[in-house]
mmCIF file of C-alpha atoms in Angstrom:
data_model
loop_
_atom_site.group_PDB
_atom_site.id
_atom_site.type_symbol
_atom_site.label_atom_id
_atom_site.label_comp_id
_atom_site.label_asym_id
_atom_site.label_seq_id
_atom_site.Cartn_x
_atom_site.Cartn_y
_atom_site.Cartn_z
ATOM 1 C CA MET A 621 1.877 61.475 70.880
ATOM 2 C CA LYS A 622 5.451 60.523 71.688
ATOM 3 C CA CYS A 623 6.917 60.201 75.167
ATOM 4 C CA LYS A 624 8.788 63.505 75.022
ATOM 5 C CA GLU A 625 5.576 65.373 74.246
ATOM 6 C CA ALA A 626 3.654 63.379 76.854
ATOM 7 C CA HIS A 627 6.164 64.453 79.518
ATOM 8 C CA ARG A 628 5.761 68.069 78.472
ATOM 9 C CA VAL A 629 1.967 67.810 78.531
ATOM 10 C CA LEU A 630 2.003 66.105 81.953
ATOM 11 C CA CYS A 631 4.070 68.978 83.312
ATOM 12 C CA GLU A 632 1.807 71.525 81.654
ATOM 13 C CA ALA A 633 -1.266 69.821 83.122
ATOM 14 C CA GLN A 634 0.068 70.462 86.629
ATOM 15 C CA ASP A 635 -0.499 74.202 86.177
ATOM 16 C CA ASN A 636 -3.010 74.617 83.347
ATOM 17 C CA LYS A 637 -6.217 73.020 82.184
ATOM 18 C CA LEU A 638 -5.676 71.009 79.019
ATOM 19 C CA SER A 639 -7.923 71.201 76.000
ATOM 20 C CA PHE A 640 -10.141 68.222 75.332
ATOM 21 C CA ALA A 641 -7.988 67.115 72.387
ATOM 22 C CA ARG A 642 -4.729 67.320 74.406
ATOM 23 C CA ARG A 643 -6.322 65.500 77.333
ATOM 24 C CA LEU A 644 -7.609 62.755 75.035
ATOM 25 C CA ALA A 645 -4.246 62.349 73.282
ATOM 26 C CA LEU A 646 -2.476 62.176 76.642
ATOM 27 C CA ARG A 647 -4.902 59.600 78.020
ATOM 28 C CA TRP A 648 -4.452 57.468 74.913
ATOM 29 C CA HIS A 649 -0.670 57.628 75.253
ATOM 30 C CA LEU A 650 -0.788 56.827 78.981
ATOM 31 C CA ALA A 651 -2.998 53.820 78.254
ATOM 32 C CA ILE A 652 -0.207 52.240 76.215
ATOM 33 C CA CYS A 653 2.962 53.617 77.851
ATOM 34 C CA ASP A 654 3.932 52.418 81.314
ATOM 35 C CA ARG A 655 6.956 54.718 81.563
ATOM 36 C CA CYS A 656 4.935 57.874 81.009
ATOM 37 C CA THR A 657 2.251 56.638 83.385
ATOM 38 C CA ARG A 658 4.939 56.202 86.061
ATOM 39 C CA PHE A 659 6.307 59.669 85.277
ATOM 40 C CA GLY A 660 2.818 61.133 85.754
ATOM 41 C CA ARG A 661 2.452 59.361 89.098
ATOM 42 C CA GLN A 662 5.859 60.639 90.193
ATOM 43 C CA LEU A 663 4.865 64.202 89.300
ATOM 44 C CA GLU A 664 1.685 63.850 91.328
ATOM 45 C CA PHE A 665 3.608 62.362 94.268
ATOM 46 C CA LEU A 666 6.094 65.255 94.241
ATOM 47 C CA ARG A 667 3.315 67.818 93.988
ATOM 48 C CA THR A 668 1.518 66.252 96.962
ATOM 49 C CA ALA A 669 4.721 66.036 99.015
ATOM 50 C CA VAL A 670 5.574 69.684 98.378
ATOM 51 C CA ARG A 671 2.042 70.759 99.225
ATOM 52 C CA ARG A 672 2.120 68.831 102.519
ATOM 53 C CA TYR A 673 5.547 70.220 103.389
ATOM 54 C CA ARG A 674 4.405 73.756 102.606
ATOM 55 C CA ASP A 675 1.233 73.372 104.681
ATOM 56 C CA LYS A 676 3.196 72.187 107.721
ATOM 57 C CA GLU A 677 5.177 75.411 107.952
#
């Protein structure tokens, strides 16, 4: 898996359950790629921040 695909899969995983094969390929890529791991953490941070903001209103 290349970084461009990993970014797409990380975004997809926010809304949909990934197949076992996609999840495994993503985990393998994240194990060796710090940039994509950071991108995944940023996505999770943004998702949490939006959820907290939404719940406050």
